mmCIF file of C-alpha atoms in Angstrom:
data_model
loop_
_atom_site.group_PDB
_atom_site.id
_atom_site.type_symbol
_atom_site.label_atom_id
_atom_site.label_comp_id
_atom_site.label_asym_id
_atom_site.label_seq_id
_atom_site.Cartn_x
_atom_site.Cartn_y
_atom_site.Cartn_z
ATOM 1 C CA MET A 922 93.442 -98.081 170.549
ATOM 2 C CA LYS A 923 92.749 -97.775 166.660
ATOM 3 C CA ARG A 924 92.098 -94.012 167.012
ATOM 4 C CA LEU A 925 95.547 -93.812 168.953
ATOM 5 C CA PHE A 926 97.270 -96.032 166.155
ATOM 6 C CA PHE A 927 96.054 -93.535 163.620
ATOM 7 C CA LEU A 928 96.912 -90.368 165.553
ATOM 8 C CA LEU A 929 100.642 -92.073 166.141
ATOM 9 C CA ILE A 930 100.964 -92.749 162.204
ATOM 10 C CA THR A 931 99.992 -89.167 161.441
ATOM 11 C CA LEU A 932 102.535 -87.656 163.665
ATOM 12 C CA LEU A 933 105.194 -89.839 162.241
ATOM 13 C CA ALA A 934 104.315 -88.377 158.834
ATOM 14 C CA LEU A 935 104.229 -84.830 160.035
ATOM 15 C CA CYS A 936 107.719 -85.440 161.678
ATOM 16 C CA GLN A 937 109.222 -86.688 158.407
ATOM 17 C CA HIS A 938 108.384 -83.380 157.021
ATOM 18 C CA VAL A 939 109.638 -80.924 160.059
ATOM 19 C CA VAL A 940 112.267 -78.406 158.454
ATOM 20 C CA HIS A 941 115.248 -78.076 160.840
ATOM 21 C CA ALA A 942 116.447 -74.290 160.874
ATOM 22 C CA GLN A 943 119.551 -72.542 162.100
ATOM 23 C CA SER A 944 120.085 -69.103 162.639
ATOM 24 C CA VAL A 945 123.273 -67.656 162.075
ATOM 25 C CA GLN A 946 124.565 -63.878 162.663
ATOM 26 C CA PRO A 947 127.769 -63.441 160.635
ATOM 27 C CA ASP A 948 130.140 -60.983 162.660
ATOM 28 C CA LEU A 949 130.321 -57.795 160.329
ATOM 29 C CA THR A 950 132.586 -55.684 162.312
ATOM 30 C CA GLU A 951 136.238 -57.064 161.030
ATOM 31 C CA LYS A 952 137.805 -57.193 157.408
ATOM 32 C CA LYS A 953 139.260 -60.363 158.080
ATOM 33 C CA ASN A 954 135.800 -62.005 157.950
ATOM 34 C CA PHE A 955 135.483 -61.091 154.384
ATOM 35 C CA THR A 956 136.980 -62.128 151.181
ATOM 36 C CA VAL A 957 136.483 -59.041 148.699
ATOM 37 C CA GLN A 958 136.786 -59.463 144.859
ATOM 38 C CA ASN A 959 137.432 -56.266 142.670
ATOM 39 C CA ARG A 960 136.232 -53.770 145.402
ATOM 40 C CA ASP A 961 137.518 -52.116 148.791
ATOM 41 C CA ILE A 962 135.821 -52.393 151.752
ATOM 42 C CA THR A 963 135.071 -49.878 154.732
ATOM 43 C CA ILE A 964 133.394 -50.880 158.002
ATOM 44 C CA THR A 965 131.743 -48.351 160.154
ATOM 45 C CA LYS A 966 130.299 -49.222 163.846
ATOM 46 C CA ASN A 967 127.338 -47.612 165.632
ATOM 47 C CA ASP A 968 126.012 -48.531 168.605
ATOM 48 C CA GLY A 969 127.747 -51.952 168.115
ATOM 49 C CA LYS A 970 126.097 -52.363 164.526
ATOM 50 C CA ALA A 971 128.628 -52.764 161.552
ATOM 51 C CA ALA A 972 127.745 -50.839 158.326
ATOM 52 C CA ILE A 973 129.793 -52.463 154.939
ATOM 53 C CA HIS A 974 130.515 -49.941 152.072
ATOM 54 C CA LEU A 975 131.794 -51.119 149.002
ATOM 55 C CA ASN A 976 133.276 -48.695 146.871
ATOM 56 C CA THR A 977 132.588 -48.020 143.182
ATOM 57 C CA GLY A 978 134.814 -49.736 140.368
ATOM 58 C CA GLU A 979 134.497 -51.098 136.862
ATOM 59 C CA ASN A 980 132.581 -54.407 136.408
ATOM 60 C CA ASP A 981 130.913 -56.358 139.307
ATOM 61 C CA GLY A 982 132.180 -56.924 142.950
ATOM 62 C CA VAL A 983 131.814 -59.020 145.860
ATOM 63 C CA ALA A 984 132.712 -59.380 149.490
ATOM 64 C CA TRP A 985 132.270 -62.775 150.382
ATOM 65 C CA ILE A 986 131.322 -63.767 153.958
ATOM 66 C CA ASN A 987 133.783 -66.387 155.108
ATOM 67 C CA ASN A 988 133.377 -69.791 156.304
ATOM 68 C CA ILE A 989 129.166 -69.588 155.777
ATOM 69 C CA ASN A 990 127.816 -71.750 153.079
ATOM 70 C CA PHE A 991 123.891 -71.363 152.040
ATOM 71 C CA THR A 992 121.604 -73.651 150.364
ATOM 72 C CA ALA A 993 118.063 -72.526 151.258
ATOM 73 C CA GLY A 994 116.295 -70.504 153.870
ATOM 74 C CA VAL A 995 115.929 -66.905 154.624
ATOM 75 C CA LEU A 996 118.436 -63.798 154.043
ATOM 76 C CA GLU A 997 117.459 -60.510 155.359
ATOM 77 C CA PHE A 998 119.785 -57.282 155.315
ATOM 78 C CA ASP A 999 119.656 -53.654 155.060
ATOM 79 C CA VAL A 1000 121.025 -51.842 152.106
ATOM 80 C CA LYS A 1001 121.307 -48.709 150.686
ATOM 81 C CA GLY A 1002 122.266 -47.351 147.025
ATOM 82 C CA ARG A 1003 122.672 -43.900 144.962
ATOM 83 C CA ASN A 1004 120.115 -42.124 142.648
ATOM 84 C CA MET A 1005 122.380 -42.029 139.792
ATOM 85 C CA MET A 1006 121.441 -43.578 136.541
ATOM 86 C CA GLN A 1007 122.869 -46.944 135.385
ATOM 87 C CA GLN A 1008 125.275 -46.498 138.332
ATOM 88 C CA SER A 1009 123.597 -48.073 141.374
ATOM 89 C CA PHE A 1010 123.191 -52.111 141.321
ATOM 90 C CA VAL A 1011 123.191 -53.607 145.003
ATOM 91 C CA GLY A 1012 122.112 -56.636 146.288
ATOM 92 C CA ILE A 1013 123.386 -59.899 147.370
ATOM 93 C CA ALA A 1014 125.064 -62.982 146.019
ATOM 94 C CA PHE A 1015 124.153 -66.497 147.130
ATOM 95 C CA HIS A 1016 125.005 -70.127 145.922
ATOM 96 C CA GLY A 1017 128.566 -68.889 144.859
ATOM 97 C CA THR A 1018 130.756 -71.625 143.514
ATOM 98 C CA ASN A 1019 133.624 -68.816 142.656
ATOM 99 C CA ASP A 1020 134.019 -65.496 141.926
ATOM 100 C CA SER A 1021 132.128 -65.502 138.641
ATOM 101 C CA THR A 1022 129.208 -68.452 139.146
ATOM 102 C CA PHE A 1023 126.475 -67.200 141.794
ATOM 103 C CA ASP A 1024 122.929 -66.350 142.146
ATOM 104 C CA ILE A 1025 122.228 -62.559 142.711
ATOM 105 C CA VAL A 1026 118.968 -60.367 143.829
ATOM 106 C CA TYR A 1027 119.944 -56.938 143.256
ATOM 107 C CA PHE A 1028 117.998 -53.591 142.997
ATOM 108 C CA ARG A 1029 118.303 -50.544 141.208
ATOM 109 C CA PRO A 1030 117.587 -47.590 143.204
ATOM 110 C CA PHE A 1031 117.452 -45.221 140.207
ATOM 111 C CA ASN A 1032 114.413 -46.978 138.988
ATOM 112 C CA PHE A 1033 112.068 -46.695 142.159
ATOM 113 C CA THR A 1034 110.327 -43.545 141.861
ATOM 114 C CA SER A 1035 111.011 -43.159 138.025
ATOM 115 C CA ASP A 1036 107.870 -41.269 136.313
ATOM 116 C CA ASP A 1037 108.638 -44.148 133.217
ATOM 117 C CA SER A 1038 106.898 -47.302 134.288
ATOM 118 C CA THR A 1039 109.177 -49.132 132.283
ATOM 119 C CA ARG A 1040 112.079 -48.400 134.354
ATOM 120 C CA ARG A 1041 110.087 -48.769 137.670
ATOM 121 C CA ASN A 1042 109.234 -52.467 136.274
ATOM 122 C CA HIS A 1043 112.982 -52.597 136.405
ATOM 123 C CA SER A 1044 113.651 -52.157 140.357
ATOM 124 C CA VAL A 1045 114.465 -55.421 141.613
ATOM 125 C CA GLN A 1046 116.034 -58.286 139.639
ATOM 126 C CA TYR A 1047 117.077 -62.127 140.103
ATOM 127 C CA VAL A 1048 120.287 -63.491 137.749
ATOM 128 C CA LEU A 1049 122.459 -66.398 137.643
ATOM 129 C CA LEU A 1050 125.801 -65.145 136.329
ATOM 130 C CA PRO A 1051 127.714 -65.984 134.353
ATOM 131 C CA LYS A 1052 125.059 -67.917 132.045
ATOM 132 C CA TYR A 1053 122.021 -65.779 132.652
ATOM 133 C CA ASP A 1054 122.442 -62.133 132.997
ATOM 134 C CA TRP A 1055 119.846 -59.235 132.680
ATOM 135 C CA SER A 1056 119.989 -58.820 129.248
ATOM 136 C CA TYR A 1057 119.596 -62.409 128.425
ATOM 137 C CA LEU A 1058 116.662 -62.806 130.772
ATOM 138 C CA ARG A 1059 115.179 -59.522 129.878
ATOM 139 C CA GLU A 1060 115.260 -60.249 126.184
ATOM 140 C CA THR A 1061 114.417 -64.061 126.415
ATOM 141 C CA PHE A 1062 111.887 -63.628 129.425
ATOM 142 C CA PRO A 1063 110.432 -60.345 129.350
ATOM 143 C CA GLY A 1064 109.156 -59.124 132.971
ATOM 144 C CA LYS A 1065 109.777 -62.620 134.468
ATOM 145 C CA TYR A 1066 113.108 -62.173 136.452
ATOM 146 C CA GLU A 1067 112.581 -58.695 137.462
ATOM 147 C CA ASN A 1068 109.733 -56.143 138.761
ATOM 148 C CA LYS A 1069 108.797 -53.006 140.433
ATOM 149 C CA LEU A 1070 108.449 -52.805 144.103
ATOM 150 C CA THR A 1071 105.320 -53.059 146.394
ATOM 151 C CA LYS A 1072 106.294 -50.110 148.258
ATOM 152 C CA THR A 1073 107.803 -46.701 147.357
ATOM 153 C CA ILE A 1074 111.069 -46.333 148.449
ATOM 154 C CA GLU A 1075 113.545 -43.213 147.951
ATOM 155 C CA PRO A 1076 116.453 -44.198 146.012
ATOM 156 C CA GLU A 1077 118.944 -43.145 148.759
ATOM 157 C CA GLN A 1078 117.661 -44.359 151.818
ATOM 158 C CA TRP A 1079 118.148 -47.440 153.783
ATOM 159 C CA PHE A 1080 115.780 -50.313 152.619
ATOM 160 C CA HIS A 1081 115.162 -53.793 154.488
ATOM 161 C CA VAL A 1082 115.125 -56.508 152.357
ATOM 162 C CA LYS A 1083 114.047 -60.222 152.886
ATOM 163 C CA ILE A 1084 114.614 -63.310 150.553
ATOM 164 C CA ILE A 1085 113.164 -66.577 150.759
ATOM 165 C CA VAL A 1086 115.037 -69.255 149.214
ATOM 166 C CA SER A 1087 114.158 -73.004 148.342
ATOM 167 C CA ARG A 1088 114.849 -75.365 145.699
ATOM 168 C CA LYS A 1089 111.946 -74.214 143.875
ATOM 169 C CA GLN A 1090 111.122 -70.569 144.571
ATOM 170 C CA ILE A 1091 113.065 -67.369 145.390
ATOM 171 C CA GLU A 1092 110.697 -64.840 147.182
ATOM 172 C CA VAL A 1093 111.672 -60.783 147.567
ATOM 173 C CA PHE A 1094 110.239 -58.898 150.015
ATOM 174 C CA VAL A 1095 110.734 -55.153 150.640
ATOM 175 C CA ASN A 1096 110.632 -53.023 153.780
ATOM 176 C CA ASN A 1097 108.313 -55.863 155.660
ATOM 177 C CA ASP A 1098 105.798 -55.774 152.927
ATOM 178 C CA ASP A 1099 103.576 -58.871 152.813
ATOM 179 C CA LYS A 1100 103.452 -59.161 149.424
ATOM 180 C CA PRO A 1101 106.416 -60.220 147.483
ATOM 181 C CA SER A 1102 108.055 -57.850 145.248
ATOM 182 C CA LEU A 1103 109.344 -60.601 142.947
ATOM 183 C CA ILE A 1104 108.783 -64.359 143.138
ATOM 184 C CA VAL A 1105 110.947 -66.270 140.629
ATOM 185 C CA LYS A 1106 112.027 -70.205 140.024
ATOM 186 C CA PRO A 1107 115.626 -70.497 140.649
ATOM 187 C CA LEU A 1108 117.671 -71.136 137.744
ATOM 188 C CA SER A 1109 120.780 -72.849 139.030
ATOM 189 C CA ASN A 1110 121.577 -76.179 139.204
ATOM 190 C CA ASN A 1111 124.476 -75.474 142.161
ATOM 191 C CA ALA A 1112 121.917 -75.588 145.601
ATOM 192 C CA THR A 1113 124.468 -74.687 148.055
ATOM 193 C CA GLY A 1114 127.480 -72.074 148.157
ATOM 194 C CA LYS A 1115 128.916 -68.596 149.625
ATOM 195 C CA ILE A 1116 127.233 -65.464 150.256
ATOM 196 C CA GLY A 1117 128.506 -62.209 149.986
ATOM 197 C CA PHE A 1118 127.295 -58.493 149.317
ATOM 198 C CA TRP A 1119 127.303 -57.648 145.680
ATOM 199 C CA VAL A 1120 127.467 -54.436 143.374
ATOM 200 C CA GLY A 1121 127.140 -54.128 139.684
ATOM 201 C CA ASN A 1122 129.557 -52.197 137.271
ATOM 202 C CA ASN A 1123 130.160 -48.527 138.325
ATOM 203 C CA SER A 1124 128.409 -49.199 141.442
ATOM 204 C CA GLU A 1125 128.958 -48.488 145.371
ATOM 205 C CA GLY A 1126 127.012 -49.904 148.117
ATOM 206 C CA ASP A 1127 126.082 -49.895 151.996
ATOM 207 C CA PHE A 1128 125.006 -52.735 153.771
ATOM 208 C CA ALA A 1129 123.992 -54.082 157.478
ATOM 209 C CA ASN A 1130 122.025 -56.018 159.725
ATOM 210 C CA LEU A 1131 122.530 -59.218 157.780
ATOM 211 C CA SER A 1132 120.826 -62.337 159.415
ATOM 212 C CA ILE A 1133 120.801 -66.035 157.720
ATOM 213 C CA ILE A 1134 118.371 -68.595 158.585
ATOM 214 C CA LYS A 1135 119.244 -71.808 157.239
ATOM 215 C CA LYS A 1136 116.682 -74.755 156.518
ATOM 216 C CA THR A 1137 117.593 -78.226 155.809
#
């Protein structure tokens, strides 16, 4: 009887730590499902799959996905940039409270295969806009919020991204690698908000196959 009692207590304790997850597959096939800031969006469809293109322009731009909020969980998507120096910054924005305040994980494809090790170490970046941009983080915390990739990726090819977000940690994986290319502690106090595809200054980008697992 004592053994059964302790087993029940253990099971109840475990149940308190169960993480509930909800899988979301946003419909990327229609422009009406996005609110686009400072860019134009083009959608192409192949075999029922949608690829999103954001055109180039000054300053950053984002295509917010309507009616989806994200707190913690897993974001997965495919992305493609360009091999143009300082003209290819592509990634995903999340925890967005407005068009200027959000977290971003983004990539600099023009650094992926550089012969310069310093540039390769600037391949993937985490920032919190507007307060903690890349220049502030690089100067204040060199090497902490950006890193090289674990795998060699050609600058103009599609690659897969998996981002695991919790209140304590953000992990970024590329092309299904078991080892993260970047691990950081979130800088944001806003633990929830909008999600959108993001491109930086003078950049365009292509995005596809977004999958969201929300954890509560």
